[in-house]
Amino acid sequence: MVKERLNELPDELIVTILSKLPTFKESVATRLISRRYEDPWNLAQDVTLKDNDEESFMTFLYGSLLSNDAPALERLRLKLTRKHSASDIEFWVQTAVNRNVRKLRFDLLPCGTLELPSCLRTCTTLKSLILRGVLMESVPSGFRLPSLRSLHLFSVNFSIGDSVANLLKICPHLEYLVLNDTRYDVDHVDDEFAPLRFCLSSLKSLHLCSVIFSGNNSVTRLLRSCPVLETLVINQTKCAYKMFEVVFPPRSCLSSLKTLHLLSVNFSSDESVVKLLENCKALENLVITRTRDDNVWLFNITVPTLKSLSISNAKVKRADAPGFVINAPSLERLNIKDTVSNFLMFGYMPEVTTANIEAVCDQSENFVGSLTFMQHLSLCSPTTKTPYTSGTVFFFLEHLELCTCSARWAKLLGSILNDAPRLQSIKLKSKCSAPFKRPMELWTEPTVAPECLLKHLEILEWREYDGTEQERKVAAYILGNATCLKMATFSTRCGDKCTELKKMSRVSELCQLVFE
């Protein structure tokens, strides 16, 4: 009703009224208002406002005020590079609140001061709040964000006497929290079992990225306040803080944790890793990226409930050559890239169906041979031995991707052809940017054609085919013995290599050659 009456006023009077509002520029206001009947307000539901773009600001503000049917606002992002008064920010946010805003983001660079707009106390539609480059003023007593479900803090600082904890206390229904490059201060309490000042009883996902904690037990106290946490991601790439130095309380939130990412996390010892994982009674997904100074020699992963494991340990080799022991009998998916360790021990893992392995370890008896039930295998193994014991049979293996960077890839391929009787597809590709500089071990044809070639192999894909003597022999053998082959795809830079391949004998009459 108020908007209809405002629209009925003369344009000159509307301009006079709007001149009392923030971000007013008469020439822009006059132009926008004068054509409001010819070009009705086209109000977007996802709005980004920059303080160096006055027209976008005024279109949003005046359109929201004058439009009779302004749609609900899905997201408002304020990118402010200049200093603005708290009353101006309050007005802009109030305009968004009037349109039932769901997501609100502040980018105040470089590090602008922000006082939480009071209109947010009564906003029942706000679900997500993102703060970047913000210096937070003290949170007013009694302030609440009752409907907030997601909170992201990027490079957020707090005024003296205030902290992240005070902000979290006003979000009683928070489900998703990200702290990035932000300091987390708590009361000076050394006892990790001391009573908690607040409880994030609904929080299910917590991401800690380069966060500095005050005190030895700060991480434990934060996690104790999250009794139903399901996802925890810790990425300390930019921070040398030792994340876990104490034993977790028996009733910690980790008992409900299903997904855990430990990315460049520093521990106090090998034992702290073991104790951390012991508390994760329901863990299903684990991602680990090791760092040079993580203070762990042997990474022992013993998690009976684990279904997916991803490991990256490929950056810097250390003198003590750390390694992994993996005991996960329920594991279904394994992804490991470890070009550093000289010790890898896999327990019996009969449920693994998909494995992506790039490792230099020579522990043949405890390596790939533990994964005899897998169906998909991607393997890069520049070792001097076949990475499984003689007599191992991969009866369920149907899809093989083999890296051709090592000196003995052809011999390894021959072994797998003999030991995987149901293999249906092969992909040959160099996954490494720099091949290992060792003398090439020549291909030796199997004395008897493998069962997979005679009965099952249907697809051959060869990336970066160069047509060397070794590669020609392998290609000729597969084409000449794969009786069920339907398609053979070769990616090569040289046209004459295609001619050579076309001349090779193909035992399968259905085989189609494809060149890329």
mmCIF file of N, CA and C in Angstrom, residues 412-466:
data_model
loop_
_atom_site.group_PDB
_atom_site.id
_atom_site.type_symbol
_atom_site.label_atom_id
_atom_site.label_comp_id
_atom_site.label_asym_id
_atom_site.label_seq_id
_atom_site.Cartn_x
_atom_site.Cartn_y
_atom_site.Cartn_z
ATOM 1 N N LEU A 412 55.034 -55.439 -16.439
ATOM 2 C CA LEU A 412 53.938 -55.410 -15.478
ATOM 3 C C LEU A 412 52.608 -55.667 -16.186
ATOM 4 N N LEU A 413 52.433 -55.100 -17.375
ATOM 5 C CA LEU A 413 51.219 -55.344 -18.149
ATOM 6 C C LEU A 413 51.082 -56.825 -18.475
ATOM 7 N N GLY A 414 52.182 -57.451 -18.873
ATOM 8 C CA GLY A 414 52.140 -58.875 -19.179
ATOM 9 C C GLY A 414 51.723 -59.706 -17.977
ATOM 10 N N SER A 415 52.221 -59.327 -16.787
ATOM 11 C CA SER A 415 51.857 -60.051 -15.559
ATOM 12 C C SER A 415 50.367 -59.912 -15.269
ATOM 13 N N ILE A 416 49.841 -58.684 -15.390
ATOM 14 C CA ILE A 416 48.431 -58.453 -15.076
ATOM 15 C C ILE A 416 47.532 -59.145 -16.090
ATOM 16 N N LEU A 417 47.924 -59.182 -17.364
ATOM 17 C CA LEU A 417 47.131 -59.893 -18.368
ATOM 18 C C LEU A 417 46.970 -61.363 -17.985
ATOM 19 N N ASN A 418 48.031 -61.957 -17.463
ATOM 20 C CA ASN A 418 47.977 -63.359 -17.055
ATOM 21 C C ASN A 418 47.162 -63.565 -15.793
ATOM 22 N N ASP A 419 47.158 -62.540 -14.904
ATOM 23 C CA ASP A 419 46.566 -62.703 -13.576
ATOM 24 C C ASP A 419 45.186 -62.077 -13.440
ATOM 25 N N ALA A 420 44.640 -61.511 -14.509
ATOM 26 C CA ALA A 420 43.291 -60.914 -14.480
ATOM 27 C C ALA A 420 42.462 -61.540 -15.597
ATOM 28 N N PRO A 421 41.906 -62.727 -15.363
ATOM 29 C CA PRO A 421 41.257 -63.479 -16.452
ATOM 30 C C PRO A 421 39.994 -62.846 -17.021
ATOM 31 N N ARG A 422 39.384 -61.879 -16.298
ATOM 32 C CA ARG A 422 38.113 -61.291 -16.777
ATOM 33 C C ARG A 422 38.292 -59.845 -17.243
ATOM 34 N N LEU A 423 39.494 -59.429 -17.524
ATOM 35 C CA LEU A 423 39.768 -58.044 -17.921
ATOM 36 C C LEU A 423 39.032 -57.704 -19.219
ATOM 37 N N GLN A 424 38.292 -56.576 -19.187
ATOM 38 C CA GLN A 424 37.485 -56.175 -20.342
ATOM 39 C C GLN A 424 38.024 -54.930 -21.045
ATOM 40 N N SER A 425 38.706 -54.044 -20.311
ATOM 41 C CA SER A 425 39.228 -52.828 -20.951
ATOM 42 C C SER A 425 40.595 -52.483 -20.387
ATOM 43 N N ILE A 426 41.448 -51.938 -21.260
ATOM 44 C CA ILE A 426 42.802 -51.512 -20.881
ATOM 45 C C ILE A 426 43.019 -50.098 -21.383
ATOM 46 N N LYS A 427 43.538 -49.248 -20.508
ATOM 47 C CA LYS A 427 43.939 -47.906 -20.892
ATOM 48 C C LYS A 427 45.402 -47.717 -20.518
ATOM 49 N N LEU A 428 46.225 -47.360 -21.503
ATOM 50 C CA LEU A 428 47.646 -47.120 -21.284
ATOM 51 C C LEU A 428 47.913 -45.629 -21.446
ATOM 52 N N LYS A 429 48.525 -45.053 -20.422
ATOM 53 C CA LYS A 429 48.744 -43.609 -20.432
ATOM 54 C C LYS A 429 49.848 -43.257 -19.455
ATOM 55 N N SER A 430 50.692 -42.280 -19.812
ATOM 56 C CA SER A 430 51.716 -41.785 -18.890
ATOM 57 C C SER A 430 51.102 -40.722 -17.994
ATOM 58 N N LYS A 431 51.009 -41.020 -16.692
ATOM 59 C CA LYS A 431 50.410 -40.096 -15.737
ATOM 60 C C LYS A 431 51.436 -39.144 -15.143
ATOM 61 N N CYS A 432 52.722 -39.432 -15.342
ATOM 62 C CA CYS A 432 53.786 -38.622 -14.732
ATOM 63 C C CYS A 432 54.322 -37.618 -15.738
ATOM 64 N N SER A 433 54.620 -36.399 -15.257
ATOM 65 C CA SER A 433 55.137 -35.358 -16.142
ATOM 66 C C SER A 433 56.550 -35.671 -16.613
ATOM 67 N N ALA A 434 57.346 -36.349 -15.758
ATOM 68 C CA ALA A 434 58.717 -36.709 -16.121
ATOM 69 C C ALA A 434 58.904 -38.208 -15.903
ATOM 70 N N PRO A 435 59.095 -39.001 -16.964
ATOM 71 C CA PRO A 435 59.277 -40.440 -16.814
ATOM 72 C C PRO A 435 60.516 -40.765 -15.982
ATOM 73 N N PHE A 436 60.499 -41.901 -15.300
ATOM 74 C CA PHE A 436 61.641 -42.327 -14.505
ATOM 75 C C PHE A 436 62.766 -42.747 -15.446
ATOM 76 N N LYS A 437 63.956 -42.253 -15.190
ATOM 77 C CA LYS A 437 65.088 -42.457 -16.093
ATOM 78 C C LYS A 437 65.817 -43.759 -15.740
ATOM 79 N N ARG A 438 65.278 -44.865 -16.217
ATOM 80 C CA ARG A 438 65.895 -46.169 -16.039
ATOM 81 C C ARG A 438 65.891 -46.868 -17.390
ATOM 82 N N PRO A 439 66.844 -47.804 -17.610
ATOM 83 C CA PRO A 439 66.845 -48.545 -18.881
ATOM 84 C C PRO A 439 65.527 -49.285 -19.073
ATOM 85 N N MET A 440 64.966 -49.221 -20.276
ATOM 86 C CA MET A 440 63.686 -49.846 -20.557
ATOM 87 C C MET A 440 63.820 -51.361 -20.579
ATOM 88 N N GLU A 441 62.974 -52.041 -19.807
ATOM 89 C CA GLU A 441 62.943 -53.504 -19.826
ATOM 90 C C GLU A 441 62.016 -53.945 -20.961
ATOM 91 N N LEU A 442 62.528 -54.771 -21.863
ATOM 92 C CA LEU A 442 61.817 -55.109 -23.087
ATOM 93 C C LEU A 442 60.640 -56.034 -22.817
ATOM 94 N N TRP A 443 59.644 -55.903 -23.662
ATOM 95 C CA TRP A 443 58.427 -56.716 -23.590
ATOM 96 C C TRP A 443 58.744 -58.163 -23.951
ATOM 97 N N THR A 444 58.234 -59.068 -23.130
ATOM 98 C CA THR A 444 58.360 -60.492 -23.414
ATOM 99 C C THR A 444 56.967 -61.071 -23.562
ATOM 100 N N GLU A 445 56.675 -61.647 -24.718
ATOM 101 C CA GLU A 445 55.340 -62.185 -24.956
ATOM 102 C C GLU A 445 55.058 -63.360 -24.041
ATOM 103 N N PRO A 446 53.852 -63.413 -23.482
ATOM 104 C CA PRO A 446 53.459 -64.599 -22.711
ATOM 105 C C PRO A 446 53.534 -65.838 -23.591
ATOM 106 N N THR A 447 53.971 -66.964 -23.003
ATOM 107 C CA THR A 447 54.097 -68.196 -23.793
ATOM 108 C C THR A 447 52.737 -68.713 -24.247
ATOM 109 N N VAL A 448 51.697 -68.434 -23.426
ATOM 110 C CA VAL A 448 50.336 -68.819 -23.775
ATOM 111 C C VAL A 448 49.462 -67.577 -23.717
ATOM 112 N N ALA A 449 48.609 -67.392 -24.697
ATOM 113 C CA ALA A 449 47.753 -66.207 -24.709
ATOM 114 C C ALA A 449 46.884 -66.166 -23.459
ATOM 115 N N PRO A 450 46.878 -65.045 -22.724
ATOM 116 C CA PRO A 450 46.084 -64.940 -21.489
ATOM 117 C C PRO A 450 44.598 -65.118 -21.753
ATOM 118 N N GLU A 451 43.891 -65.635 -20.764
ATOM 119 C CA GLU A 451 42.465 -65.901 -20.880
ATOM 120 C C GLU A 451 41.672 -64.630 -21.182
ATOM 121 N N CYS A 452 42.095 -63.499 -20.591
ATOM 122 C CA CYS A 452 41.350 -62.255 -20.811
ATOM 123 C C CYS A 452 41.372 -61.839 -22.272
ATOM 124 N N LEU A 453 42.487 -62.090 -22.975
ATOM 125 C CA LEU A 453 42.561 -61.739 -24.393
ATOM 126 C C LEU A 453 41.705 -62.686 -25.236
ATOM 127 N N LEU A 454 41.635 -63.911 -24.843
ATOM 128 C CA LEU A 454 40.901 -64.905 -25.636
ATOM 129 C C LEU A 454 39.389 -64.796 -25.437
ATOM 130 N N LYS A 455 38.929 -64.261 -24.267
ATOM 131 C CA LYS A 455 37.507 -64.342 -23.972
ATOM 132 C C LYS A 455 36.815 -63.026 -23.615
ATOM 133 N N HIS A 456 37.564 -62.034 -23.131
ATOM 134 C CA HIS A 456 36.862 -60.907 -22.520
ATOM 135 C C HIS A 456 37.258 -59.510 -23.007
ATOM 136 N N LEU A 457 38.504 -59.260 -23.356
ATOM 137 C CA LEU A 457 38.941 -57.892 -23.645
ATOM 138 C C LEU A 457 38.200 -57.322 -24.848
ATOM 139 N N GLU A 458 37.559 -56.164 -24.620
ATOM 140 C CA GLU A 458 36.775 -55.517 -25.675
ATOM 141 C C GLU A 458 37.299 -54.139 -26.058
ATOM 142 N N ILE A 459 37.987 -53.466 -25.151
ATOM 143 C CA ILE A 459 38.387 -52.074 -25.407
ATOM 144 C C ILE A 459 39.867 -51.887 -25.069
ATOM 145 N N LEU A 460 40.591 -51.282 -25.982
ATOM 146 C CA LEU A 460 41.973 -50.867 -25.761
ATOM 147 C C LEU A 460 42.073 -49.378 -26.070
ATOM 148 N N GLU A 461 42.574 -48.602 -25.106
ATOM 149 C CA GLU A 461 42.782 -47.159 -25.306
ATOM 150 C C GLU A 461 44.233 -46.844 -24.953
ATOM 151 N N TRP A 462 44.945 -46.247 -25.904
ATOM 152 C CA TRP A 462 46.374 -45.963 -25.699
ATOM 153 C C TRP A 462 46.612 -44.481 -25.962
ATOM 154 N N ARG A 463 46.855 -43.743 -24.880
ATOM 155 C CA ARG A 463 47.136 -42.322 -24.993
ATOM 156 C C ARG A 463 48.644 -42.115 -25.160
ATOM 157 N N GLU A 464 49.015 -41.089 -25.928
ATOM 158 C CA GLU A 464 50.433 -40.729 -26.120
ATOM 159 C C GLU A 464 51.240 -41.904 -26.696
ATOM 160 N N TYR A 465 50.670 -42.551 -27.662
ATOM 161 C CA TYR A 465 51.358 -43.654 -28.344
ATOM 162 C C TYR A 465 52.439 -43.070 -29.255
ATOM 163 N N ASP A 466 53.707 -43.490 -29.032
ATOM 164 C CA ASP A 466 54.835 -42.934 -29.792
ATOM 165 C C ASP A 466 55.374 -43.893 -30.843
#
